[in-house]
Amino acid sequence: MTQCTQRSLEFQGLGRREVTARFDAPAITSDAGGLLLREVDSKFQFIEQFANCFVDFRSPLFTVHSLQELLSQRIFGIALGYEDLIDHEQLRHDPLLAVLAGKDDPAPSEGFALAGKSTLNRLELTPVGANEDSRYKKIVARHRDIEEFFVSAFLQVHARPPERIVLDVDATDDPLHGHQLGRFFHGYYKNYCYLPLYIFCGSHLLCAKLRPSDIDGAAGTVGQLDRIVKQIRQAWPQVRIVVRGDSGFCRDNLMSWCERNQVKYVLGLAKNERLKRILGKELYDAKQLFESTGSAARVFKDFRYRTKKSWSRVRRVIGKAEHLAKGQNPRFVVTNLPIDEYDAVQVYEKEYCARGDMENRIKEQQLYLFADRTSASTMRANQLRLWFSSVAYVLINTLREVGLQGTEFEKAQCHTIRLKLFKIGAAIRITVRKVW
């Protein structure tokens, strides 16, 4: 029986004009702006460096899609807004994504230009002990190399070493809705989640470490900072480094490590009754000032302090006595910044409060680059998903920092850049000599 395919569709007319949809156009893509990301990767070779962090035990005789092509397909897909592997069952027909992935023939006459969901899934599910004798899953990620890659990418985009850098550390919740390995209930966030650790320098991602949530929020931070600082100082031996974090990272082992390694720190300090008594006069002065002016009042105090048990030494603490319409709002930070260079107001308002921007970077990655898409059954697979999202972030952030500098998009978030610059419809024509 003859099967007919409708080539056009008539809609309600517009005045005297006919409105017709036709289906005889060449290949169409909605992601033509993704070529900007391809230019970024061509300049810095991020995905090639990332691919070098894996060991591919597959036989070249039976390999259709190279390791770098698989990683490119997955990472560019995330950057363009395709979070799930199932999306690639349709995307494998897209010649534009094939161009981004570096395929020699983006529109083959037979078969598919790109990998399907099952092939890509093997990237995530390969166990740590896989080798050439494994049956299906033979691509092994070297986690240490991947961690070093993010610092190398940060160093690479700077033409000259800065005089001073600030490393922001923070933890956040990654809610879970299944029974993944490492799943625990977190009392503060009030859900089952992972507790990933992030370290940023400005907008540059240096660490995205997936962790179970049954641990202290600062667990593992010293080890990650030690690795990152050593790698940075190998390239920039004279750079001054400051570590910044909220009170969840105010731990004696972290501060002691900073003091031993000539690293400055500015950390939030949880208030207690002793600290509030020390700040009593300033709290009274702030209240008097508020009552006389009717507006929020702040008074700062710089003093030396040591906890009764948990700290190994006396340290410099800045107290902020603030009075608002709702009442007192005391806050504290501990620092080893020299008092002759940084007064109390500067430490709190200029150095500490600037850490809030890091929370925007975390939200950007989780909300718009799907860093929280950790629905695989194992932590190893979910860590790789987090890193795929992180590499996508590195690509878009580098485009923002380098390619869009001086434009209206230099401070735009990832989803704005995607919507305004990547999501561009285009017809694709492919010839022997040209893709246009």
PDB file of N, CA, C and O in Angstrom, residues 165-172 189 196-202 204-209 211 217-229 241-251 254-255 257-258 263-268 351-352 354-359 361-362:
ATOM      1  N   ILE A 165      44.624  36.456  44.329  1.00  0.00           N
ATOM      2  CA  ILE A 165      43.394  35.738  43.986  1.00  0.00           C
ATOM      3  C   ILE A 165      42.676  35.344  45.265  1.00  0.00           C
ATOM      4  O   ILE A 165      43.300  35.158  46.320  1.00  0.00           O
ATOM      5  N   VAL A 166      41.352  35.222  45.170  1.00  0.00           N
ATOM      6  CA  VAL A 166      40.523  34.791  46.295  1.00  0.00           C
ATOM      7  C   VAL A 166      39.841  33.483  45.917  1.00  0.00           C
ATOM      8  O   VAL A 166      39.162  33.407  44.881  1.00  0.00           O
ATOM      9  N   LEU A 167      40.030  32.464  46.728  1.00  0.00           N
ATOM     10  CA  LEU A 167      39.398  31.167  46.512  1.00  0.00           C
ATOM     11  C   LEU A 167      38.171  31.068  47.409  1.00  0.00           C
ATOM     12  O   LEU A 167      38.293  31.057  48.639  1.00  0.00           O
ATOM     13  N   ASP A 168      36.998  31.036  46.803  1.00  0.00           N
ATOM     14  CA  ASP A 168      35.746  30.913  47.548  1.00  0.00           C
ATOM     15  C   ASP A 168      35.371  29.445  47.692  1.00  0.00           C
ATOM     16  O   ASP A 168      35.333  28.707  46.691  1.00  0.00           O
ATOM     17  N   VAL A 169      35.081  29.029  48.902  1.00  0.00           N
ATOM     18  CA  VAL A 169      34.672  27.640  49.167  1.00  0.00           C
ATOM     19  C   VAL A 169      33.236  27.643  49.679  1.00  0.00           C
ATOM     20  O   VAL A 169      32.835  28.520  50.456  1.00  0.00           O
ATOM     21  N   ASP A 170      32.470  26.669  49.231  1.00  0.00           N
ATOM     22  CA  ASP A 170      31.090  26.571  49.699  1.00  0.00           C
ATOM     23  C   ASP A 170      30.568  25.169  49.418  1.00  0.00           C
ATOM     24  O   ASP A 170      31.054  24.475  48.517  1.00  0.00           O
ATOM     25  N   ALA A 171      29.578  24.785  50.196  1.00  0.00           N
ATOM     26  CA  ALA A 171      28.872  23.514  49.992  1.00  0.00           C
ATOM     27  C   ALA A 171      27.406  23.827  49.733  1.00  0.00           C
ATOM     28  O   ALA A 171      26.881  24.838  50.201  1.00  0.00           O
ATOM     29  N   THR A 172      26.743  22.959  48.991  1.00  0.00           N
ATOM     30  CA  THR A 172      25.327  23.139  48.717  1.00  0.00           C
ATOM     31  C   THR A 172      24.656  21.781  48.679  1.00  0.00           C
ATOM     32  O   THR A 172      25.330  20.740  48.664  1.00  0.00           O
ATOM     33  N   TYR A 189      19.085  20.979  55.334  1.00  0.00           N
ATOM     34  CA  TYR A 189      18.351  21.144  54.088  1.00  0.00           C
ATOM     35  C   TYR A 189      17.000  20.419  54.090  1.00  0.00           C
ATOM     36  O   TYR A 189      16.183  20.631  53.204  1.00  0.00           O
ATOM     37  N   PRO A 196      27.735  18.454  47.591  1.00  0.00           N
ATOM     38  CA  PRO A 196      28.934  18.745  46.803  1.00  0.00           C
ATOM     39  C   PRO A 196      29.702  19.947  47.346  1.00  0.00           C
ATOM     40  O   PRO A 196      29.113  20.902  47.870  1.00  0.00           O
ATOM     41  N   LEU A 197      31.022  19.888  47.196  1.00  0.00           N
ATOM     42  CA  LEU A 197      31.916  20.973  47.578  1.00  0.00           C
ATOM     43  C   LEU A 197      32.342  21.712  46.312  1.00  0.00           C
ATOM     44  O   LEU A 197      32.798  21.096  45.344  1.00  0.00           O
ATOM     45  N   TYR A 198      32.188  23.033  46.326  1.00  0.00           N
ATOM     46  CA  TYR A 198      32.602  23.868  45.202  1.00  0.00           C
ATOM     47  C   TYR A 198      33.699  24.823  45.649  1.00  0.00           C
ATOM     48  O   TYR A 198      33.659  25.361  46.763  1.00  0.00           O
ATOM     49  N   ILE A 199      34.667  25.038  44.766  1.00  0.00           N
ATOM     50  CA  ILE A 199      35.686  26.065  44.980  1.00  0.00           C
ATOM     51  C   ILE A 199      35.783  26.880  43.698  1.00  0.00           C
ATOM     52  O   ILE A 199      36.001  26.324  42.614  1.00  0.00           O
ATOM     53  N   PHE A 200      35.602  28.189  43.816  1.00  0.00           N
ATOM     54  CA  PHE A 200      35.675  29.104  42.685  1.00  0.00           C
ATOM     55  C   PHE A 200      36.756  30.141  42.940  1.00  0.00           C
ATOM     56  O   PHE A 200      37.051  30.481  44.093  1.00  0.00           O
ATOM     57  N   CYS A 201      37.296  30.684  41.866  1.00  0.00           N
ATOM     58  CA  CYS A 201      38.112  31.897  41.921  1.00  0.00           C
ATOM     59  C   CYS A 201      37.418  32.900  41.017  1.00  0.00           C
ATOM     60  O   CYS A 201      37.504  32.792  39.785  1.00  0.00           O
ATOM     61  N   GLY A 202      36.708  33.852  41.605  1.00  0.00           N
ATOM     62  CA  GLY A 202      35.854  34.712  40.796  1.00  0.00           C
ATOM     63  C   GLY A 202      34.763  33.867  40.154  1.00  0.00           C
ATOM     64  O   GLY A 202      34.030  33.146  40.827  1.00  0.00           O
ATOM     65  N   HIS A 204      35.548  31.520  37.928  1.00  0.00           N
ATOM     66  CA  HIS A 204      36.239  30.343  37.395  1.00  0.00           C
ATOM     67  C   HIS A 204      36.099  29.163  38.364  1.00  0.00           C
ATOM     68  O   HIS A 204      36.455  29.263  39.543  1.00  0.00           O
ATOM     69  N   LEU A 205      35.617  28.050  37.856  1.00  0.00           N
ATOM     70  CA  LEU A 205      35.421  26.850  38.662  1.00  0.00           C
ATOM     71  C   LEU A 205      36.732  26.087  38.810  1.00  0.00           C
ATOM     72  O   LEU A 205      37.391  25.758  37.823  1.00  0.00           O
ATOM     73  N   LEU A 206      37.101  25.806  40.059  1.00  0.00           N
ATOM     74  CA  LEU A 206      38.335  25.069  40.337  1.00  0.00           C
ATOM     75  C   LEU A 206      38.079  23.677  40.902  1.00  0.00           C
ATOM     76  O   LEU A 206      38.919  22.797  40.783  1.00  0.00           O
ATOM     77  N   CYS A 207      36.927  23.488  41.526  1.00  0.00           N
ATOM     78  CA  CYS A 207      36.639  22.191  42.146  1.00  0.00           C
ATOM     79  C   CYS A 207      35.138  21.987  42.219  1.00  0.00           C
ATOM     80  O   CYS A 207      34.398  22.904  42.607  1.00  0.00           O
ATOM     81  N   ALA A 208      34.675  20.805  41.831  1.00  0.00           N
ATOM     82  CA  ALA A 208      33.284  20.391  42.010  1.00  0.00           C
ATOM     83  C   ALA A 208      33.333  18.945  42.473  1.00  0.00           C
ATOM     84  O   ALA A 208      33.420  18.023  41.671  1.00  0.00           O
ATOM     85  N   LYS A 209      33.311  18.759  43.775  1.00  0.00           N
ATOM     86  CA  LYS A 209      33.509  17.442  44.371  1.00  0.00           C
ATOM     87  C   LYS A 209      32.206  16.939  44.970  1.00  0.00           C
ATOM     88  O   LYS A 209      31.657  17.541  45.905  1.00  0.00           O
ATOM     89  N   ARG A 211      29.940  14.717  47.285  1.00  0.00           N
ATOM     90  CA  ARG A 211      30.156  14.075  48.585  1.00  0.00           C
ATOM     91  C   ARG A 211      28.816  13.606  49.144  1.00  0.00           C
ATOM     92  O   ARG A 211      27.768  14.182  48.840  1.00  0.00           O
ATOM     93  N   GLY A 217      30.171  19.893  56.656  1.00  0.00           N
ATOM     94  CA  GLY A 217      30.211  20.642  55.399  1.00  0.00           C
ATOM     95  C   GLY A 217      31.609  20.986  54.940  1.00  0.00           C
ATOM     96  O   GLY A 217      31.843  21.193  53.743  1.00  0.00           O
ATOM     97  N   ALA A 218      32.573  21.050  55.874  1.00  0.00           N
ATOM     98  CA  ALA A 218      33.951  21.404  55.516  1.00  0.00           C
ATOM     99  C   ALA A 218      34.832  20.184  55.278  1.00  0.00           C
ATOM    100  O   ALA A 218      36.021  20.336  54.968  1.00  0.00           O
ATOM    101  N   ALA A 219      34.283  18.986  55.387  1.00  0.00           N
ATOM    102  CA  ALA A 219      35.091  17.773  55.235  1.00  0.00           C
ATOM    103  C   ALA A 219      35.761  17.722  53.862  1.00  0.00           C
ATOM    104  O   ALA A 219      35.114  17.932  52.841  1.00  0.00           O
ATOM    105  N   GLY A 220      37.048  17.468  53.861  1.00  0.00           N
ATOM    106  CA  GLY A 220      37.787  17.343  52.603  1.00  0.00           C
ATOM    107  C   GLY A 220      38.270  18.652  52.012  1.00  0.00           C
ATOM    108  O   GLY A 220      38.992  18.650  51.012  1.00  0.00           O
ATOM    109  N   THR A 221      37.896  19.772  52.617  1.00  0.00           N
ATOM    110  CA  THR A 221      38.262  21.068  52.038  1.00  0.00           C
ATOM    111  C   THR A 221      39.759  21.299  52.075  1.00  0.00           C
ATOM    112  O   THR A 221      40.345  21.812  51.111  1.00  0.00           O
ATOM    113  N   VAL A 222      40.408  20.934  53.170  1.00  0.00           N
ATOM    114  CA  VAL A 222      41.853  21.154  53.283  1.00  0.00           C
ATOM    115  C   VAL A 222      42.597  20.381  52.190  1.00  0.00           C
ATOM    116  O   VAL A 222      43.509  20.908  51.548  1.00  0.00           O
ATOM    117  N   GLY A 223      42.204  19.136  51.949  1.00  0.00           N
ATOM    118  CA  GLY A 223      42.862  18.352  50.906  1.00  0.00           C
ATOM    119  C   GLY A 223      42.698  18.966  49.535  1.00  0.00           C
ATOM    120  O   GLY A 223      43.645  19.008  48.731  1.00  0.00           O
ATOM    121  N   GLN A 224      41.493  19.445  49.224  1.00  0.00           N
ATOM    122  CA  GLN A 224      41.262  20.072  47.931  1.00  0.00           C
ATOM    123  C   GLN A 224      42.039  21.382  47.804  1.00  0.00           C
ATOM    124  O   GLN A 224      42.634  21.670  46.756  1.00  0.00           O
ATOM    125  N   LEU A 225      42.040  22.199  48.858  1.00  0.00           N
ATOM    126  CA  LEU A 225      42.788  23.455  48.809  1.00  0.00           C
ATOM    127  C   LEU A 225      44.287  23.210  48.678  1.00  0.00           C
ATOM    128  O   LEU A 225      44.986  23.921  47.945  1.00  0.00           O
ATOM    129  N   ASP A 226      44.795  22.215  49.387  1.00  0.00           N
ATOM    130  CA  ASP A 226      46.222  21.907  49.306  1.00  0.00           C
ATOM    131  C   ASP A 226      46.617  21.549  47.878  1.00  0.00           C
ATOM    132  O   ASP A 226      47.631  22.035  47.356  1.00  0.00           O
ATOM    133  N   ARG A 227      45.800  20.726  47.222  1.00  0.00           N
ATOM    134  CA  ARG A 227      46.076  20.354  45.829  1.00  0.00           C
ATOM    135  C   ARG A 227      45.998  21.565  44.911  1.00  0.00           C
ATOM    136  O   ARG A 227      46.882  21.771  44.066  1.00  0.00           O
ATOM    137  N   ILE A 228      44.964  22.382  45.057  1.00  0.00           N
ATOM    138  CA  ILE A 228      44.754  23.525  44.168  1.00  0.00           C
ATOM    139  C   ILE A 228      45.845  24.573  44.355  1.00  0.00           C
ATOM    140  O   ILE A 228      46.409  25.092  43.375  1.00  0.00           O
ATOM    141  N   VAL A 229      46.175  24.894  45.610  1.00  0.00           N
ATOM    142  CA  VAL A 229      47.179  25.927  45.875  1.00  0.00           C
ATOM    143  C   VAL A 229      48.543  25.500  45.358  1.00  0.00           C
ATOM    144  O   VAL A 229      49.281  26.301  44.763  1.00  0.00           O
ATOM    145  N   ILE A 241      47.326  34.493  47.919  1.00  0.00           N
ATOM    146  CA  ILE A 241      46.089  33.702  47.904  1.00  0.00           C
ATOM    147  C   ILE A 241      45.316  33.936  49.184  1.00  0.00           C
ATOM    148  O   ILE A 241      45.875  33.908  50.289  1.00  0.00           O
ATOM    149  N   VAL A 242      44.012  34.165  49.019  1.00  0.00           N
ATOM    150  CA  VAL A 242      43.089  34.314  50.152  1.00  0.00           C
ATOM    151  C   VAL A 242      41.993  33.266  50.013  1.00  0.00           C
ATOM    152  O   VAL A 242      41.442  33.071  48.925  1.00  0.00           O
ATOM    153  N   VAL A 243      41.677  32.587  51.107  1.00  0.00           N
ATOM    154  CA  VAL A 243      40.573  31.625  51.148  1.00  0.00           C
ATOM    155  C   VAL A 243      39.407  32.285  51.873  1.00  0.00           C
ATOM    156  O   VAL A 243      39.578  32.875  52.942  1.00  0.00           O
ATOM    157  N   ARG A 244      38.216  32.172  51.278  1.00  0.00           N
ATOM    158  CA  ARG A 244      37.036  32.826  51.853  1.00  0.00           C
ATOM    159  C   ARG A 244      35.885  31.821  51.947  1.00  0.00           C
ATOM    160  O   ARG A 244      35.656  31.046  51.008  1.00  0.00           O
ATOM    161  N   GLY A 245      35.167  31.838  53.042  1.00  0.00           N
ATOM    162  CA  GLY A 245      34.050  30.919  53.205  1.00  0.00           C
ATOM    163  C   GLY A 245      33.147  31.356  54.343  1.00  0.00           C
ATOM    164  O   GLY A 245      33.501  32.233  55.148  1.00  0.00           O
ATOM    165  N   ASP A 246      31.983  30.732  54.456  1.00  0.00           N
ATOM    166  CA  ASP A 246      31.066  31.061  55.542  1.00  0.00           C
ATOM    167  C   ASP A 246      31.448  30.292  56.801  1.00  0.00           C
ATOM    168  O   ASP A 246      32.479  29.602  56.845  1.00  0.00           O
ATOM    169  N   SER A 247      30.602  30.394  57.824  1.00  0.00           N
ATOM    170  CA  SER A 247      30.958  29.802  59.119  1.00  0.00           C
ATOM    171  C   SER A 247      31.024  28.281  59.079  1.00  0.00           C
ATOM    172  O   SER A 247      31.610  27.666  59.977  1.00  0.00           O
ATOM    173  N   GLY A 248      30.449  27.666  58.047  1.00  0.00           N
ATOM    174  CA  GLY A 248      30.549  26.216  57.920  1.00  0.00           C
ATOM    175  C   GLY A 248      31.964  25.739  57.659  1.00  0.00           C
ATOM    176  O   GLY A 248      32.254  24.542  57.788  1.00  0.00           O
ATOM    177  N   PHE A 249      32.853  26.655  57.277  1.00  0.00           N
ATOM    178  CA  PHE A 249      34.248  26.304  57.000  1.00  0.00           C
ATOM    179  C   PHE A 249      35.201  26.866  58.041  1.00  0.00           C
ATOM    180  O   PHE A 249      36.417  26.786  57.861  1.00  0.00           O
ATOM    181  N   CYS A 250      34.661  27.414  59.112  1.00  0.00           N
ATOM    182  CA  CYS A 250      35.502  27.941  60.185  1.00  0.00           C
ATOM    183  C   CYS A 250      35.938  26.777  61.068  1.00  0.00           C
ATOM    184  O   CYS A 250      35.364  26.527  62.126  1.00  0.00           O
ATOM    185  N   ARG A 251      36.956  26.059  60.604  1.00  0.00           N
ATOM    186  CA  ARG A 251      37.471  24.887  61.297  1.00  0.00           C
ATOM    187  C   ARG A 251      38.958  25.097  61.590  1.00  0.00           C
ATOM    188  O   ARG A 251      39.695  25.638  60.746  1.00  0.00           O
ATOM    189  N   LEU A 254      41.506  23.872  58.969  1.00  0.00           N
ATOM    190  CA  LEU A 254      41.595  24.688  57.755  1.00  0.00           C
ATOM    191  C   LEU A 254      42.394  25.966  58.031  1.00  0.00           C
ATOM    192  O   LEU A 254      43.283  26.336  57.242  1.00  0.00           O
ATOM    193  N   MET A 255      42.086  26.632  59.146  1.00  0.00           N
ATOM    194  CA  MET A 255      42.817  27.865  59.464  1.00  0.00           C
ATOM    195  C   MET A 255      44.286  27.576  59.749  1.00  0.00           C
ATOM    196  O   MET A 255      45.181  28.337  59.330  1.00  0.00           O
ATOM    197  N   TRP A 257      46.049  25.114  58.495  1.00  0.00           N
ATOM    198  CA  TRP A 257      46.690  24.832  57.207  1.00  0.00           C
ATOM    199  C   TRP A 257      47.015  26.136  56.480  1.00  0.00           C
ATOM    200  O   TRP A 257      48.120  26.283  55.936  1.00  0.00           O
ATOM    201  N   CYS A 258      46.103  27.082  56.478  1.00  0.00           N
ATOM    202  CA  CYS A 258      46.364  28.375  55.832  1.00  0.00           C
ATOM    203  C   CYS A 258      47.550  29.075  56.483  1.00  0.00           C
ATOM    204  O   CYS A 258      48.432  29.622  55.789  1.00  0.00           O
ATOM    205  N   VAL A 263      48.831  31.296  53.389  1.00  0.00           N
ATOM    206  CA  VAL A 263      47.561  31.590  52.726  1.00  0.00           C
ATOM    207  C   VAL A 263      46.698  32.383  53.705  1.00  0.00           C
ATOM    208  O   VAL A 263      46.558  31.998  54.866  1.00  0.00           O
ATOM    209  N   LYS A 264      46.156  33.494  53.238  1.00  0.00           N
ATOM    210  CA  LYS A 264      45.262  34.293  54.080  1.00  0.00           C
ATOM    211  C   LYS A 264      43.850  33.707  54.037  1.00  0.00           C
ATOM    212  O   LYS A 264      43.486  33.016  53.095  1.00  0.00           O
ATOM    213  N   TYR A 265      43.061  34.014  55.053  1.00  0.00           N
ATOM    214  CA  TYR A 265      41.689  33.515  55.078  1.00  0.00           C
ATOM    215  C   TYR A 265      40.760  34.563  55.680  1.00  0.00           C
ATOM    216  O   TYR A 265      41.159  35.400  56.498  1.00  0.00           O
ATOM    217  N   VAL A 266      39.513  34.540  55.233  1.00  0.00           N
ATOM    218  CA  VAL A 266      38.423  35.340  55.801  1.00  0.00           C
ATOM    219  C   VAL A 266      37.232  34.399  55.883  1.00  0.00           C
ATOM    220  O   VAL A 266      36.652  34.023  54.862  1.00  0.00           O
ATOM    221  N   LEU A 267      36.865  34.016  57.099  1.00  0.00           N
ATOM    222  CA  LEU A 267      35.834  33.002  57.297  1.00  0.00           C
ATOM    223  C   LEU A 267      34.763  33.507  58.261  1.00  0.00           C
ATOM    224  O   LEU A 267      35.073  34.185  59.248  1.00  0.00           O
ATOM    225  N   GLY A 268      33.521  33.194  57.961  1.00  0.00           N
ATOM    226  CA  GLY A 268      32.450  33.512  58.892  1.00  0.00           C
ATOM    227  C   GLY A 268      32.635  32.749  60.192  1.00  0.00           C
ATOM    228  O   GLY A 268      33.183  31.639  60.214  1.00  0.00           O
ATOM    229  N   GLU A 351      35.974  42.445  51.874  1.00  0.00           N
ATOM    230  CA  GLU A 351      36.589  41.131  51.691  1.00  0.00           C
ATOM    231  C   GLU A 351      35.566  39.998  51.898  1.00  0.00           C
ATOM    232  O   GLU A 351      35.460  39.091  51.070  1.00  0.00           O
ATOM    233  N   TYR A 352      34.827  40.038  53.005  1.00  0.00           N
ATOM    234  CA  TYR A 352      33.947  38.905  53.321  1.00  0.00           C
ATOM    235  C   TYR A 352      32.638  38.932  52.535  1.00  0.00           C
ATOM    236  O   TYR A 352      32.226  37.917  51.968  1.00  0.00           O
ATOM    237  N   ALA A 354      31.789  39.977  49.749  1.00  0.00           N
ATOM    238  CA  ALA A 354      31.875  39.696  48.313  1.00  0.00           C
ATOM    239  C   ALA A 354      31.705  38.223  47.997  1.00  0.00           C
ATOM    240  O   ALA A 354      31.511  37.855  46.827  1.00  0.00           O
ATOM    241  N   ARG A 355      31.749  37.372  49.015  1.00  0.00           N
ATOM    242  CA  ARG A 355      31.610  35.938  48.771  1.00  0.00           C
ATOM    243  C   ARG A 355      30.226  35.559  48.253  1.00  0.00           C
ATOM    244  O   ARG A 355      30.026  34.476  47.716  1.00  0.00           O
ATOM    245  N   GLY A 356      29.262  36.439  48.387  1.00  0.00           N
ATOM    246  CA  GLY A 356      27.910  36.129  47.950  1.00  0.00           C
ATOM    247  C   GLY A 356      27.804  35.836  46.467  1.00  0.00           C
ATOM    248  O   GLY A 356      26.896  35.112  46.034  1.00  0.00           O
ATOM    249  N   ASP A 357      28.729  36.365  45.678  1.00  0.00           N
ATOM    250  CA  ASP A 357      28.658  36.127  44.234  1.00  0.00           C
ATOM    251  C   ASP A 357      28.905  34.668  43.894  1.00  0.00           C
ATOM    252  O   ASP A 357      28.408  34.172  42.882  1.00  0.00           O
ATOM    253  N   MET A 358      29.665  33.957  44.732  1.00  0.00           N
ATOM    254  CA  MET A 358      29.918  32.546  44.462  1.00  0.00           C
ATOM    255  C   MET A 358      28.635  31.740  44.484  1.00  0.00           C
ATOM    256  O   MET A 358      28.465  30.788  43.712  1.00  0.00           O
ATOM    257  N   GLU A 359      27.706  32.110  45.348  1.00  0.00           N
ATOM    258  CA  GLU A 359      26.437  31.392  45.413  1.00  0.00           C
ATOM    259  C   GLU A 359      25.678  31.511  44.086  1.00  0.00           C
ATOM    260  O   GLU A 359      24.983  30.582  43.679  1.00  0.00           O
ATOM    261  N   ARG A 361      27.145  31.635  41.182  1.00  0.00           N
ATOM    262  CA  ARG A 361      27.815  30.732  40.239  1.00  0.00           C
ATOM    263  C   ARG A 361      27.342  29.288  40.467  1.00  0.00           C
ATOM    264  O   ARG A 361      27.167  28.530  39.513  1.00  0.00           O
ATOM    265  N   ILE A 362      27.159  28.906  41.725  1.00  0.00           N
ATOM    266  CA  ILE A 362      26.671  27.561  42.019  1.00  0.00           C
ATOM    267  C   ILE A 362      25.257  27.383  41.484  1.00  0.00           C
ATOM    268  O   ILE A 362      24.933  26.375  40.841  1.00  0.00           O
TER     269      ILE A 362
END
